Amino acid sequence: MPFEQIAIPDIVTPPGNPSAIIEIIDHANQRIDDYTKSAPSIIHNFVHCDFDLTALTIHWILENNLLTGERFCEWGSGFGVATMLATAAGMDAVGIEIEPILVKHSQQLAGELRIDSRFFCGSFIPHDVTDILEISRDVEHVTIEEDDAYQEIGQELSDFDLVFAFPWPGESDFFEAIFLECAATGACLLTYRGREGMHLIRKL
Ligand SMILES: C[S@@+](CC[C@H](N)C(=O)[O-])C[C@H]1O[C@@H](n2cnc3c(N)ncnc32)[C@H](O)[C@@H]1O
């Protein structure tokens, strides 16, 4: 197998500074609520993950020294909350999102919260993935056609130590295929899987 699965315990220790995390999550929930009530058109591919679980899991990964470095990338960052939680946990974090309006909201939210996360508009799929049409055949909720954002970021996918994503049900294999082809050996992919919780793999 080209990766190892890392088991995440059911109960993980809460972060040391819970008030900073609570502020991010409360503020983000309010903004997302405002947006969903007032947006002229809904972005169907956007649903958000469990932010509390994401904060706890990032903290647990760092506390257990599971990473080869501190670079974090969120694939399809929506309102950018996981990226901001990673920054608050001490990581150098960026989010990539295809929808310009969501990039704008995430930049605004980070500004309001004075969090130093960076957000980029474009695709998280590197331009040179092999057989992209074949591996994306059954994928409905990821935009395949747009240019990737890595050049603008100034980093390759292989520069990141932890990638986070919330794939739609049935689309996790696609995310893993991209990760396994393009990430560095030793890098980790954390995916939120709804009722199944978090899933963590490391590329071997
Ligand atoms: C299920 S949402 C997850 C949002 C965020 N990660 C969270 O958990 O709150 C998936 C996001 O991926 C974005 N997306 C879809 N295809 C993308 C692509 N190729 N590159 C970057 N973002 C993409 C969608 O616009 C959507 O905001």
Short mmCIF file of C-alpha atoms and ligand atoms in Angstrom, two decimals:
data_model
loop_
_atom_site.label_atom_id
_atom_site.label_comp_id
_atom_site.label_asym_id
_atom_site.label_seq_id
_atom_site.Cartn_x
_atom_site.Cartn_y
_atom_site.Cartn_z
CA MET A 1 0.00 0.00 0.00
CA PRO A 2 1.31 3.46 -0.86
CA PHE A 3 0.05 4.88 2.45
CA GLU A 4 -0.49 4.00 6.10
CA GLN A 5 -3.67 4.82 7.94
CA ILE A 6 -3.15 6.50 11.30
CA ALA A 7 -5.87 5.74 13.86
CA ILE A 8 -7.24 8.80 15.62
CA PRO A 9 -8.55 8.09 19.14
CA ASP A 10 -12.20 8.92 19.91
CA ILE A 11 -11.22 11.23 22.73
CA VAL A 12 -8.43 13.69 22.08
CA THR A 13 -7.09 16.38 24.45
CA PRO A 14 -8.58 19.84 23.89
CA PRO A 15 -6.22 22.56 22.64
CA GLY A 16 -4.37 24.61 25.27
CA ASN A 17 -6.03 27.91 24.32
CA PRO A 18 -9.70 27.00 23.85
CA SER A 19 -10.94 30.61 23.91
CA ALA A 20 -9.09 31.45 20.65
CA ILE A 21 -10.61 28.37 19.00
CA ILE A 22 -14.09 29.15 20.32
CA GLU A 23 -13.84 32.70 18.98
CA ILE A 24 -12.91 31.48 15.48
CA ILE A 25 -15.67 28.87 15.38
CA ASP A 26 -18.43 31.11 16.80
CA HIS A 27 -17.53 33.97 14.48
CA ALA A 28 -17.33 31.66 11.46
CA ASN A 29 -20.67 29.99 12.23
CA GLN A 30 -22.30 33.42 12.43
CA ARG A 31 -20.81 34.51 9.08
CA ILE A 32 -21.78 31.27 7.35
CA ASP A 33 -25.30 31.59 8.72
CA ASP A 34 -25.58 35.18 7.45
CA TYR A 35 -24.23 34.11 4.07
CA THR A 36 -26.61 31.16 3.62
CA LYS A 37 -29.61 33.30 4.58
CA SER A 38 -28.75 36.24 2.31
CA ALA A 39 -26.78 34.86 -0.68
CA PRO A 40 -28.57 35.45 -4.00
CA SER A 41 -27.52 32.00 -5.21
CA ILE A 42 -26.37 28.98 -3.25
CA ILE A 43 -23.05 27.28 -4.03
CA HIS A 44 -24.17 23.66 -4.04
CA ASN A 45 -20.70 22.19 -3.56
CA PHE A 46 -20.19 24.12 -0.32
CA VAL A 47 -21.03 22.44 2.96
CA HIS A 48 -18.83 22.87 5.98
CA CYS A 49 -17.10 20.30 8.16
CA ASP A 50 -17.37 19.88 11.95
CA PHE A 51 -15.13 22.73 13.08
CA ASP A 52 -14.81 21.56 16.71
CA LEU A 53 -13.68 18.11 15.61
CA THR A 54 -11.28 19.68 13.10
CA ALA A 55 -9.69 21.86 15.80
CA LEU A 56 -9.32 18.90 18.16
CA THR A 57 -7.84 16.67 15.46
CA ILE A 58 -5.29 19.24 14.25
CA HIS A 59 -4.25 19.75 17.86
CA TRP A 60 -3.93 15.99 18.39
CA ILE A 61 -1.82 15.57 15.22
CA LEU A 62 0.57 18.33 16.34
CA GLU A 63 0.72 17.15 19.95
CA ASN A 64 1.75 13.70 18.73
CA ASN A 65 4.41 15.06 16.35
CA LEU A 66 2.97 13.23 13.37
CA LEU A 67 4.07 15.75 10.74
CA THR A 68 7.33 16.28 8.88
CA GLY A 69 6.88 20.09 9.01
CA GLU A 70 4.33 22.83 9.64
CA ARG A 71 2.91 23.61 6.22
CA PHE A 72 -0.86 23.11 5.96
CA CYS A 73 -3.12 23.29 2.91
CA GLU A 74 -6.92 23.07 2.84
CA TRP A 75 -8.32 21.77 -0.44
CA GLY A 76 -11.62 23.48 -1.21
CA SER A 77 -11.45 25.83 1.75
CA GLY A 78 -14.98 27.28 1.67
CA PHE A 79 -15.05 29.89 4.46
CA GLY A 80 -11.49 28.92 5.38
CA VAL A 81 -12.21 27.83 8.93
CA ALA A 82 -9.99 24.71 9.02
CA THR A 83 -7.15 26.81 7.57
CA MET A 84 -7.64 29.43 10.30
CA LEU A 85 -7.74 26.74 12.97
CA ALA A 86 -4.45 25.36 11.64
CA THR A 87 -2.91 28.85 11.74
CA ALA A 88 -4.16 29.31 15.29
CA ALA A 89 -2.50 25.99 16.17
CA GLY A 90 0.84 27.37 14.93
CA MET A 91 0.94 26.07 11.36
CA ASP A 92 1.79 28.00 8.20
CA ALA A 93 -1.61 27.54 6.56
CA VAL A 94 -3.16 28.28 3.17
CA GLY A 95 -6.58 27.52 1.72
CA ILE A 96 -7.40 26.91 -1.94
CA GLU A 97 -10.99 27.51 -3.08
CA ILE A 98 -12.47 27.59 -6.57
CA GLU A 99 -15.39 29.95 -5.81
CA PRO A 100 -14.25 33.60 -5.74
CA ILE A 101 -17.03 34.67 -3.37
CA LEU A 102 -15.96 32.09 -0.79
CA VAL A 103 -12.34 33.17 -1.09
CA LYS A 104 -13.49 36.74 -0.42
CA HIS A 105 -15.50 35.66 2.64
CA SER A 106 -12.59 33.63 4.04
CA GLN A 107 -10.16 36.55 3.58
CA GLN A 108 -12.62 38.88 5.26
CA LEU A 109 -13.18 36.49 8.15
CA ALA A 110 -9.44 36.00 8.67
CA GLY A 111 -9.01 39.79 8.65
CA GLU A 112 -11.74 40.28 11.26
CA LEU A 113 -10.20 37.61 13.45
CA ARG A 114 -6.63 38.88 12.81
CA ILE A 115 -5.52 35.46 11.69
CA ASP A 116 -2.61 35.25 9.34
CA SER A 117 -3.99 32.54 7.01
CA ARG A 118 -3.70 33.02 3.25
CA PHE A 119 -6.44 32.13 0.76
CA PHE A 120 -6.11 31.57 -2.97
CA CYS A 121 -8.67 31.30 -5.75
CA GLY A 122 -8.13 28.36 -8.08
CA SER A 123 -8.08 24.61 -8.13
CA PHE A 124 -6.32 22.36 -5.64
CA ILE A 125 -5.77 19.82 -8.44
CA PRO A 126 -2.23 20.20 -9.82
CA HIS A 127 -2.25 20.79 -13.60
CA ASP A 128 -0.10 17.74 -14.38
CA VAL A 129 -2.07 14.95 -12.64
CA THR A 130 -1.97 11.76 -14.72
CA ASP A 131 -5.26 10.55 -16.26
CA ILE A 132 -7.30 13.26 -14.52
CA LEU A 133 -10.34 12.60 -16.75
CA GLU A 134 -10.22 8.91 -15.91
CA ILE A 135 -9.82 9.26 -12.13
CA SER A 136 -12.45 12.01 -11.92
CA ARG A 137 -15.05 10.04 -13.90
CA ASP A 138 -17.45 9.56 -10.96
CA VAL A 139 -16.67 12.84 -9.21
CA GLU A 140 -19.52 15.36 -9.25
CA HIS A 141 -18.64 17.88 -6.56
CA VAL A 142 -15.12 18.88 -7.52
CA THR A 143 -14.42 21.32 -10.34
CA ILE A 144 -11.85 19.69 -12.62
CA GLU A 145 -11.35 22.24 -15.39
CA GLU A 146 -9.84 25.30 -13.70
CA ASP A 147 -6.15 26.23 -13.35
CA ASP A 148 -4.43 25.20 -10.15
CA ALA A 149 -3.44 27.74 -7.50
CA TYR A 150 0.03 26.45 -6.62
CA GLN A 151 1.97 28.86 -8.83
CA GLU A 152 0.27 31.83 -7.17
CA ILE A 153 0.93 30.37 -3.73
CA GLY A 154 4.58 29.89 -4.67
CA GLN A 155 4.56 26.33 -3.34
CA GLU A 156 4.03 22.91 -4.89
CA LEU A 157 1.62 20.38 -3.43
CA SER A 158 4.72 18.41 -2.46
CA ASP A 159 5.76 21.27 -0.13
CA PHE A 160 2.83 20.68 2.26
CA ASP A 161 3.08 18.50 5.35
CA LEU A 162 -0.65 18.29 6.10
CA VAL A 163 -3.50 18.55 3.62
CA PHE A 164 -7.09 18.79 4.87
CA ALA A 165 -10.25 18.25 2.82
CA PHE A 166 -13.95 17.53 3.23
CA PRO A 167 -14.81 15.34 0.23
CA TRP A 168 -18.43 14.68 -0.63
CA PRO A 169 -19.56 11.10 0.11
CA GLY A 170 -18.04 8.62 -2.33
CA GLU A 171 -15.36 11.07 -3.54
CA SER A 172 -12.59 10.41 -0.98
CA ASP A 173 -10.75 8.03 -3.32
CA PHE A 174 -10.32 10.85 -5.82
CA PHE A 175 -8.75 13.08 -3.15
CA GLU A 176 -6.45 10.25 -2.07
CA ALA A 177 -5.40 9.57 -5.67
CA ILE A 178 -4.38 13.21 -6.19
CA PHE A 179 -2.59 13.25 -2.84
CA LEU A 180 -0.72 10.00 -3.43
CA GLU A 181 0.46 11.11 -6.86
CA CYS A 182 1.58 14.63 -5.92
CA ALA A 183 2.30 14.95 -2.18
CA ALA A 184 5.72 14.37 -0.64
CA THR A 185 6.59 11.07 1.00
CA GLY A 186 5.75 11.41 4.70
CA ALA A 187 3.03 14.03 4.14
CA CYS A 188 -0.40 13.44 5.70
CA LEU A 189 -3.91 13.78 4.33
CA LEU A 190 -6.71 14.44 6.82
CA THR A 191 -10.25 14.09 5.53
CA TYR A 192 -13.52 14.82 7.29
CA ARG A 193 -16.04 12.08 6.45
CA GLY A 194 -19.28 13.22 8.02
CA ARG A 195 -20.68 10.68 10.45
CA GLU A 196 -17.53 8.55 10.11
CA GLY A 197 -15.49 11.43 11.55
CA MET A 198 -11.88 12.10 10.64
CA HIS A 199 -9.62 9.89 8.55
CA LEU A 200 -5.84 10.30 8.47
CA ILE A 201 -3.31 8.74 6.10
CA ARG A 202 0.41 9.21 5.57
CA LYS A 203 2.07 8.75 2.18
CA LEU A 204 4.80 6.09 2.30
C1 LIG B 1 -17.55 20.22 0.99
S1 LIG B 1 -16.96 21.89 0.80
C2 LIG B 1 -15.81 21.98 2.13
C3 LIG B 1 -15.51 23.39 2.60
C4 LIG B 1 -14.49 23.48 3.73
N1 LIG B 1 -13.32 22.65 3.48
C5 LIG B 1 -15.09 23.07 5.04
O1 LIG B 1 -14.91 21.91 5.43
O2 LIG B 1 -15.75 23.90 5.67
C6 LIG B 1 -15.93 21.67 -0.64
C7 LIG B 1 -15.42 23.01 -1.24
O3 LIG B 1 -14.55 22.68 -2.32
C8 LIG B 1 -14.68 23.67 -3.33
N2 LIG B 1 -14.12 23.12 -4.57
C9 LIG B 1 -14.69 22.26 -5.47
N3 LIG B 1 -13.81 21.94 -6.45
C10 LIG B 1 -12.65 22.59 -6.15
C11 LIG B 1 -11.37 22.66 -6.77
N4 LIG B 1 -11.07 21.96 -7.87
N5 LIG B 1 -10.42 23.42 -6.20
C12 LIG B 1 -10.67 24.16 -5.08
N6 LIG B 1 -11.88 24.15 -4.45
C13 LIG B 1 -12.85 23.36 -4.97
C14 LIG B 1 -16.18 23.97 -3.32
O4 LIG B 1 -16.47 25.23 -3.91
C15 LIG B 1 -16.49 23.91 -1.82
O5 LIG B 1 -16.38 25.18 -1.22
#
